[in-house]
Amino acid sequence: MEKRFVYADNAATTKVSKEVLDAMYPYFTEEYGNASSIYGLGRNSKKAIEASREKVAKAIGAEPSEIYFTSCGSESDNWAIRGTCQRLKAKGKNHIITSVFEHHAILHTCQALEKEGYEVTYLPVSPLGFVNPDDVKNAIREDTAIVSIMYSNNEIGTIQPIAEIGAVCREKGVIFHTDAVQAVGNVEIDVKAQNIDLLSLSGHKIHAQKGIGAIYVRKGLALPNLIFGGAQERSKRAGTENVPAIVGLGTAIEIATADIKSKNEKVTAMRNRLIDGILQLPRTRLNGDREKRLAGNCNISIEGVEGESLLLMLDMNGICASSGSACTSGSLDPSHVLLALGLKHEVAHGSLRLSISAETTDEDIDYILEVVPNIVNRLRDMSPLWEHIIKGESFN
Amino acid sequence: MLYSDKVFDHFSNPRNVGEIEDADGVGEVGNAKCGDIMKMYIKVDAGIITDVKFKTFGCGAAVATSSMATELIKGKSIDDALKLTNKAVVEALDGLPAVKLHCSVLAEQAIKSALADYYTRQGIDPLPIVGEIKECDHCHE
């Protein structure tokens, strides 16, 4: 098969779609006014922001007044946790509940708060990649300020029992935050029905640009500022509004949530073909539950090969993917998500995440399924670890 | 992660990959937990390393350093091979990212480990000649 370019790393970021870019364009060239200005040019920007706010709210079942634009998902996460902790400090609440496999925007915020005297409970996840709502219930204490559990995991795509966790938190009167950066546009979200108090989302995972995010803050809930300054976002989040990016996010989220069901049917079929095809290789395993996962997520451990080598070879063949190996994480340990599932280090080092989107084609899947086995066989041929594995030898 | 062109060259076309069935010395270093294992095979004739082959499980830098290390010792004397430092391997590859420097240490150790095996097979204690083969520091963190 002829070499082609296949982007299979949509969980990392996505291409800005033409519709999104077209919607943004006038706000660079014609409608460049500052939304705080009194004249028409400024008012047009303000109107565009409010129209976008309505779209974001609608996408998750919220009111427009419950949406604040931020610079990214990480900012939303930081704001949700820090703001809530700060507000409840006076009430003596200094305990946080989260899970071991959250995104680093949550984990590192929690670790920073531990240094400031907060206590954090990191709930385990099941081997298939789920947080148990009963664990949440049992971990809640008198002094618990917030529970933060991601909607769906960024590496293995497992979709958490958010409604159940939301119900537990509401019953116990504890604030519930969810990092829904990977879920928005891929899963039906209803913040009211699911008892979500705070939700983080990001634009660049759903074909908007990088550098735009939003947070949903349930009506009546006070969230102290993270960023101080001007009166933008009803004085809750200072900084001149990034109007084109906000318009882009509104457009992108409207498109992404327009028909999640039929989009997912198409993407899931391609994803399943990918999973089944790669699992035909010996000594491979799917990471995370097969059914309750994001439609586009395929995460497979391939024994005897190391993730970075795999990615470099895929790249040479035009395929963009990602891995949970230590070498690609920039640290010396493999992915904390895969280790949380109970995978051994050497199995986690050989993980491959392919995340496809509605733009992926059947031909792309055919191509991946042709290239991956060739590369795996080539790497295994030169791998002393593979030699040990097939001989059934023990190794360090 | 930015690799030099030479690293890419040695990763995509590694030299001396494979095994030597009747090797005079075989060494294996690293461990699966850390994500790097290197196995080195050498053939020695009258103090000269006449052939060398390697197998590596590891990242791009691990494969490239193995490949470069074999090129640097092939046809050289044992004495020269023993003098090969990880720094020389890194320089020959036009540098490595800081987080990947430990891979070059592994390549140096793989050669020493194969030479130690060679001496052991000759009935000679390798320790005074080859020295101690230490495991990579980060494996013990």
XYZ file of C-alpha atoms in Angstrom:
537
model
C 0.000 0.000 0.000
C 1.191 3.483 -0.834
C 2.569 5.585 2.004
C 0.035 8.051 3.346
C -0.315 10.532 6.168
C -2.625 9.338 8.938
C -3.300 11.502 11.948
C -4.305 9.133 14.748
C -3.592 11.320 17.755
C -6.849 13.220 18.148
C -6.742 12.793 21.919
C -3.601 14.960 21.855
C -5.111 17.644 19.673
C -7.249 18.018 16.564
C -7.143 19.910 13.310
C -9.136 23.138 13.304
C -12.072 22.414 11.030
C -12.927 24.589 8.055
C -16.282 25.575 9.552
C -14.546 26.687 12.748
C -11.883 28.643 10.914
C -14.482 30.313 8.683
C -16.487 31.359 11.745
C -13.373 32.749 13.434
C -11.952 34.589 10.471
C -14.031 37.799 10.582
C -13.057 38.292 14.230
C -9.425 38.700 13.192
C -9.983 40.935 10.206
C -13.212 42.931 10.482
C -14.706 42.472 13.927
C -11.562 43.004 15.940
C -13.058 45.254 18.608
C -12.398 44.831 22.305
C -15.565 43.360 23.785
C -15.366 45.860 26.654
C -15.563 48.869 24.285
C -18.740 50.912 24.102
C -18.864 51.446 20.335
C -20.422 49.140 17.775
C -17.219 47.307 16.887
C -16.772 46.377 20.548
C -20.435 45.490 20.998
C -20.194 43.104 18.027
C -17.407 41.243 19.762
C -19.442 41.118 22.947
C -22.429 39.720 21.049
C -20.257 37.065 19.446
C -18.945 36.013 22.853
C -22.443 35.726 24.270
C -23.653 33.733 21.275
C -20.748 31.355 21.796
C -21.510 31.100 25.510
C -25.034 29.970 24.651
C -23.677 27.261 22.371
C -21.277 25.961 24.990
C -24.025 25.966 27.625
C -26.441 24.135 25.349
C -23.873 21.464 24.555
C -23.694 20.331 28.194
C -27.203 21.171 29.391
C -26.186 24.321 31.285
C -27.377 27.935 31.376
C -25.234 30.523 29.546
C -24.662 32.340 32.851
C -22.971 29.218 34.180
C -20.211 29.261 31.534
C -16.911 31.173 31.817
C -14.278 31.161 29.098
C -10.706 30.331 30.084
C -7.433 29.849 28.236
C -7.443 26.038 28.349
C -8.627 22.904 30.105
C -5.739 23.083 32.547
C -6.746 26.568 33.664
C -10.314 25.378 34.201
C -9.041 22.440 36.271
C -6.765 24.641 38.359
C -9.529 27.156 38.913
C -12.110 24.529 39.919
C -9.906 22.880 42.516
C -8.088 25.917 43.895
C -11.164 28.133 43.900
C -13.295 25.594 45.734
C -10.579 24.809 48.274
C -10.010 28.485 48.943
C -13.723 29.164 49.455
C -14.206 26.262 51.833
C -11.023 26.759 53.825
C -12.799 28.989 56.340
C -15.239 26.141 56.977
C -12.362 23.876 57.905
C -12.645 21.763 54.773
C -9.182 20.784 53.657
C -9.662 17.359 52.091
C -9.748 16.602 48.360
C -10.840 13.373 46.675
C -9.605 12.524 43.212
C -8.337 9.441 41.379
C -4.868 8.124 40.609
C -5.341 8.347 36.856
C -6.428 11.970 36.453
C -4.761 14.321 34.013
C -1.705 16.099 35.414
C -3.644 19.373 35.465
C -5.575 17.838 38.374
C -2.857 15.654 39.915
C -0.220 18.359 40.028
C -2.703 20.906 41.369
C -3.566 18.457 44.138
C 0.107 17.808 44.865
C 0.732 21.542 45.113
C -2.196 21.851 47.533
C -0.788 18.994 49.634
C 2.288 21.142 50.153
C -0.020 23.906 51.308
C -1.514 21.643 53.959
C -4.404 19.972 52.160
C -4.996 16.267 52.415
C -5.719 14.368 49.208
C -7.257 10.914 48.743
C -6.267 9.356 45.421
C -8.875 6.696 44.654
C -7.710 3.575 42.816
C -9.175 2.490 39.501
C -10.301 -1.001 38.498
C -8.169 -3.067 36.078
C -10.605 -2.055 33.331
C -10.169 1.625 34.121
C -13.091 2.745 36.277
C -13.479 4.671 39.511
C -16.019 2.983 41.786
C -18.767 5.380 43.039
C -18.827 3.418 46.316
C -15.161 4.269 46.814
C -16.065 7.926 46.371
C -18.875 7.575 48.901
C -16.636 5.869 51.447
C -13.862 8.422 51.018
C -16.070 11.465 51.673
C -15.456 12.969 55.108
C -16.790 15.892 57.117
C -13.892 18.001 55.906
C -14.045 17.028 52.205
C -14.064 20.180 50.078
C -14.274 18.714 46.588
C -14.411 15.494 44.586
C -12.746 15.667 41.173
C -13.096 12.676 38.846
C -12.421 12.908 35.124
C -15.304 12.233 32.740
C -13.257 10.042 30.480
C -9.613 9.172 30.641
C -7.265 10.764 28.134
C -5.090 7.690 27.603
C -7.439 4.734 27.720
C -10.710 6.552 27.000
C -12.784 4.836 29.703
C -15.979 6.736 30.508
C -16.540 7.067 34.230
C -19.870 6.567 36.065
C -20.281 10.329 36.348
C -24.016 10.385 37.133
C -23.512 7.910 39.993
C -20.579 9.857 41.408
C -22.556 13.081 40.998
C -25.470 11.577 42.927
C -23.175 10.465 45.742
C -21.626 13.917 46.029
C -24.971 15.715 45.932
C -26.340 13.440 48.624
C -23.327 14.133 50.818
C -23.312 17.841 50.016
C -19.816 17.806 48.516
C -18.793 19.804 45.448
C -18.264 17.605 42.376
C -15.912 18.632 39.591
C -15.233 16.674 36.419
C -12.504 17.206 33.861
C -14.486 16.592 30.682
C -11.802 17.723 28.238
C -11.777 14.364 26.430
C -15.491 13.703 26.800
C -17.133 16.847 25.436
C -18.346 16.280 21.909
C -17.883 12.521 22.233
C -20.332 11.715 25.035
C -23.797 13.099 25.845
C -23.337 15.371 28.856
C -26.125 16.824 30.981
C -24.679 18.676 33.960
C -28.077 18.993 35.660
C -29.148 15.368 35.380
C -25.654 14.192 36.333
C -25.372 16.514 39.358
C -22.147 18.079 38.158
C -21.151 21.277 39.991
C -18.032 22.185 38.025
C -16.880 20.966 34.604
C -13.759 21.723 32.582
C -13.647 21.623 28.801
C -11.228 22.581 26.065
C -11.490 23.663 22.433
C -8.556 21.995 20.726
C -9.806 18.454 21.317
C -12.929 19.159 19.278
C -11.508 20.893 16.197
C -11.264 24.395 17.666
C -7.899 26.067 18.208
C -5.441 25.567 21.082
C -5.578 28.123 23.876
C -9.305 28.252 24.541
C -11.271 26.457 27.226
C -14.269 26.963 29.456
C -15.563 26.073 32.846
C -19.133 25.402 33.900
C -19.930 26.641 37.410
C -23.350 25.614 38.704
C -25.643 28.537 39.422
C -25.425 29.677 43.020
C -21.955 28.261 43.499
C -19.329 30.841 44.375
C -15.906 30.235 42.852
C -13.212 32.729 43.916
C -11.097 34.079 41.067
C -7.924 32.442 39.912
C -7.041 35.405 37.687
C -7.667 38.990 38.802
C -7.806 42.144 36.721
C -10.479 43.677 34.526
C -14.198 43.060 34.621
C -14.296 40.477 31.830
C -16.433 37.356 32.287
C -18.573 39.155 34.875
C -15.401 39.967 36.825
C -14.746 36.275 37.388
C -11.940 35.786 34.901
C -9.829 38.782 33.941
C -8.062 39.256 30.627
C -9.244 40.682 27.318
C -11.447 38.053 25.744
C -9.916 36.023 22.929
C -12.889 36.665 20.688
C -11.892 34.585 17.622
C -11.006 31.617 19.821
C -14.257 31.929 21.776
C -16.224 32.062 18.527
C -14.277 29.012 17.336
C -15.063 27.073 20.505
C -18.776 27.867 20.200
C -18.833 26.730 16.588
C -16.799 23.605 17.295
C -18.862 22.472 20.260
C -22.103 23.015 18.354
C -20.850 20.816 15.519
C -19.325 18.223 17.851
C -22.507 17.759 19.859
C -24.994 18.036 16.986
C -25.267 14.303 16.411
C -22.982 12.457 18.775
C -24.815 9.176 18.337
C -24.419 8.728 14.606
C -20.888 10.135 14.657
C -19.951 7.610 17.356
C -21.466 4.723 15.419
C -19.192 5.444 12.491
C -16.086 6.104 14.596
C -16.674 3.090 16.859
C -16.881 0.751 13.862
C -13.492 1.979 12.620
C -12.043 1.882 16.137
C -13.184 -1.712 16.666
C -11.564 -2.744 13.418
C -8.362 -1.148 14.649
C -8.531 -2.940 18.007
C -9.361 -6.339 16.498
C -6.680 -5.959 13.851
C -3.867 -5.091 16.241
C -4.954 -7.673 18.814
C -4.275 -10.350 16.206
C -0.610 -9.840 16.997
C 0.512 -12.238 19.727
C 1.160 -10.927 23.255
C -0.974 -7.801 22.939
C -3.737 -6.504 25.218
C -6.364 -3.814 25.054
C -6.004 -1.326 27.880
C -9.297 -0.196 29.362
C -12.816 -1.550 28.990
C -13.825 -2.333 25.440
C -17.379 -0.972 25.561
C -17.425 1.984 27.954
C -14.684 3.920 26.218
C -14.507 6.925 23.914
C -15.495 5.981 20.368
C -12.149 7.007 18.917
C -9.825 5.529 21.546
C -7.651 2.472 20.968
C -4.938 1.783 23.543
C -3.027 -1.456 23.205
C 0.051 -2.829 24.944
C 2.424 -4.678 22.660
C 4.878 -6.822 24.587
C 8.535 -6.875 23.673
C 8.594 -3.476 21.985
C 9.218 -0.052 23.440
C 6.727 2.729 22.767
C 9.012 5.473 21.568
C 10.675 3.260 18.968
C 7.224 2.261 17.811
C 6.147 5.904 17.467
C 9.302 6.884 15.582
C 8.779 4.051 13.122
C 5.102 4.878 12.725
C 6.108 8.481 12.057
C 8.527 7.325 9.350
C 5.517 5.641 7.781
C 3.364 8.758 8.051
C 1.309 7.728 11.094
C 0.972 10.064 14.108
C 0.223 8.232 17.360
C 1.155 8.329 21.014
C 2.430 6.028 23.753
C 2.556 5.733 27.503
C 6.197 4.704 27.547
C 8.601 6.464 29.878
C 10.626 7.679 26.936
C 7.699 9.618 25.544
C 6.462 10.910 28.891
C 9.654 12.878 29.472
C 10.145 11.076 32.773
C 11.694 7.739 33.637
C 8.440 6.038 34.534
C 5.809 4.875 32.112
C 2.281 6.291 32.119
C 0.674 6.628 35.550
C -2.624 5.651 33.928
C -1.369 2.277 32.688
C 0.410 1.567 35.967
C -2.859 2.390 37.780
C -4.544 -0.411 35.803
C -1.983 -2.769 37.284
C 0.189 -3.154 34.197
C 3.816 -4.099 34.718
C 6.342 -1.448 33.761
C 7.647 -3.436 30.798
C 4.120 -3.858 29.408
C 3.304 -0.184 29.939
C 6.490 0.815 28.053
C 5.105 -0.912 24.962
C 1.749 0.821 24.801
C 0.310 2.413 21.700
C -2.557 4.910 21.730
C -4.323 5.530 18.440
C -7.104 8.103 18.735
C -9.190 8.559 15.635
C -11.935 11.043 14.770
C -14.861 11.373 12.395
C -12.333 12.607 9.827
C -10.515 9.263 9.857
C -11.326 7.043 6.875
C -11.561 3.286 6.346
C -8.491 3.579 4.110
C -6.599 5.127 7.041
C -7.533 2.132 9.201
C -6.448 -0.299 6.442
C -3.133 1.497 6.228
C -2.526 1.454 9.995
C -3.370 -2.245 10.119
C -0.856 -2.927 7.394
C 1.940 -0.833 8.874
C 1.677 -1.683 12.584
C 2.334 -5.455 12.337
C 5.354 -4.878 10.069
C 6.861 -2.415 12.514
C 6.099 -4.568 15.542
C 7.703 -7.588 13.907
C 10.752 -5.572 12.956
C 11.178 -4.217 16.491
C 10.537 -7.605 18.053
C 13.167 -9.153 15.789
C 15.774 -6.897 17.336
C 14.409 -7.014 20.889
C 16.211 -9.114 23.497
C 13.125 -8.736 25.686
C 10.976 -10.394 23.021
C 13.546 -13.192 22.839
C 13.108 -13.729 26.588
C 9.313 -13.590 26.313
C 8.973 -16.158 23.530
C 11.447 -18.490 25.217
C 9.440 -18.142 28.407
C 12.518 -16.972 30.240
C 12.337 -14.776 33.265
C 13.948 -11.386 32.924
C 14.759 -8.478 35.140
C 12.210 15.395 21.890
C 14.634 16.487 19.256
C 17.046 13.917 17.885
C 19.945 14.702 15.583
C 19.945 13.477 11.986
C 22.603 10.931 12.915
C 20.423 9.481 15.672
C 17.564 9.174 13.183
C 19.892 7.582 10.649
C 21.142 4.974 13.116
C 17.631 4.354 14.442
C 16.040 3.866 11.036
C 18.977 1.906 9.593
C 20.690 0.337 12.574
C 24.104 -1.191 11.806
C 25.129 -4.639 13.000
C 21.716 -5.790 14.221
C 21.385 -9.472 15.004
C 23.140 -12.276 16.801
C 26.444 -14.120 16.407
C 25.791 -17.807 16.957
C 29.369 -18.754 17.798
C 30.150 -15.529 19.642
C 33.216 -15.354 21.861
C 31.460 -13.056 24.290
C 27.838 -12.069 24.977
C 26.680 -9.357 27.335
C 23.255 -8.128 28.323
C 22.574 -4.990 30.355
C 19.595 -2.890 31.402
C 16.205 -4.179 32.433
C 12.684 -4.380 31.148
C 11.270 -2.286 33.979
C 13.293 0.729 32.884
C 12.412 0.101 29.283
C 15.917 -0.552 27.951
C 17.735 -3.848 27.384
C 20.850 -4.168 25.246
C 22.460 -7.419 24.237
C 25.859 -7.380 22.573
C 27.656 -10.254 20.791
C 31.368 -10.114 19.937
C 33.774 -12.227 17.971
C 37.423 -11.844 18.965
C 40.526 -12.878 17.056
C 44.039 -12.165 18.348
C 42.832 -9.301 20.535
C 40.823 -7.720 17.736
C 37.019 -7.475 17.739
C 36.411 -8.898 14.292
C 32.640 -8.882 14.457
C 29.948 -7.413 16.659
C 26.168 -7.611 16.636
C 23.476 -6.249 18.913
C 19.838 -6.552 19.860
C 18.094 -3.765 21.720
C 14.723 -3.256 23.364
C 14.394 0.438 23.984
C 13.728 3.911 22.703
C 15.138 5.545 19.590
C 18.221 6.725 21.446
C 18.870 3.243 22.827
C 18.791 1.711 19.354
C 20.936 4.482 17.857
C 23.576 4.326 20.610
C 23.788 0.533 20.296
C 24.238 0.837 16.572
C 26.875 3.568 16.859
C 28.747 1.743 19.616
C 29.053 -1.384 17.458
C 30.417 0.709 14.579
C 32.973 2.308 16.870
C 34.408 -0.991 18.138
C 34.169 -3.204 15.080
C 37.672 -4.020 13.835
C 39.242 -2.359 16.868
C 41.391 -3.936 19.548
C 39.912 -4.956 22.894
C 42.010 -2.221 24.500
C 40.412 0.401 22.264
C 36.953 -1.004 22.924
C 37.526 -0.803 26.656
C 38.451 2.849 26.277
C 35.191 3.680 24.496
C 33.169 6.035 26.682
C 29.509 6.873 26.513
C 30.612 10.437 25.816
C 32.363 9.323 22.627
C 29.197 7.515 21.504
C 27.104 10.623 22.181
C 29.562 12.827 20.296
C 29.586 10.455 17.341
C 25.794 10.803 17.218
C 26.016 14.619 17.287
C 24.562 14.680 20.782
C 21.534 13.308 22.608
C 18.743 15.035 24.550
C 19.672 15.244 28.256
C 17.005 12.755 29.352
C 18.454 10.203 26.935
C 22.061 10.283 28.084
C 21.567 7.169 30.207
C 21.008 5.200 26.982
C 24.581 5.912 25.952
C 25.793 4.660 29.331
C 23.964 1.436 28.611
C 25.797 1.030 25.286
C 29.169 1.416 26.984
C 28.139 -1.134 29.605
C 26.874 -3.597 26.988
C 30.323 -3.648 25.356
C 32.032 -4.092 28.709
C 29.616 -6.840 29.645
C 30.358 -8.743 26.402
C 34.101 -8.330 26.983
C 33.759 -9.533 30.578
C 32.012 -12.639 29.270
C 34.800 -13.113 26.752
C 37.443 -13.047 29.496
C 35.403 -15.329 31.742
C 35.204 -17.870 28.923
C 39.001 -17.630 28.589
C 39.316 -18.470 32.269
C 40.493 -14.961 33.074
C 38.957 -12.904 35.856
C 37.425 -9.933 33.986
C 37.145 -7.637 36.978
C 40.701 -6.209 36.952
C 40.558 -5.663 33.179
C 36.981 -4.589 32.470
C 36.092 -3.170 35.867
C 32.743 -3.301 37.560
C 29.693 -3.070 35.309
C 27.335 -0.825 37.155
C 23.667 -0.675 36.425
C 22.204 2.551 35.303
C 21.619 4.838 38.291
C 18.024 5.655 37.508
C 17.035 2.004 37.791
C 17.702 2.234 41.493
C 15.921 5.465 42.229
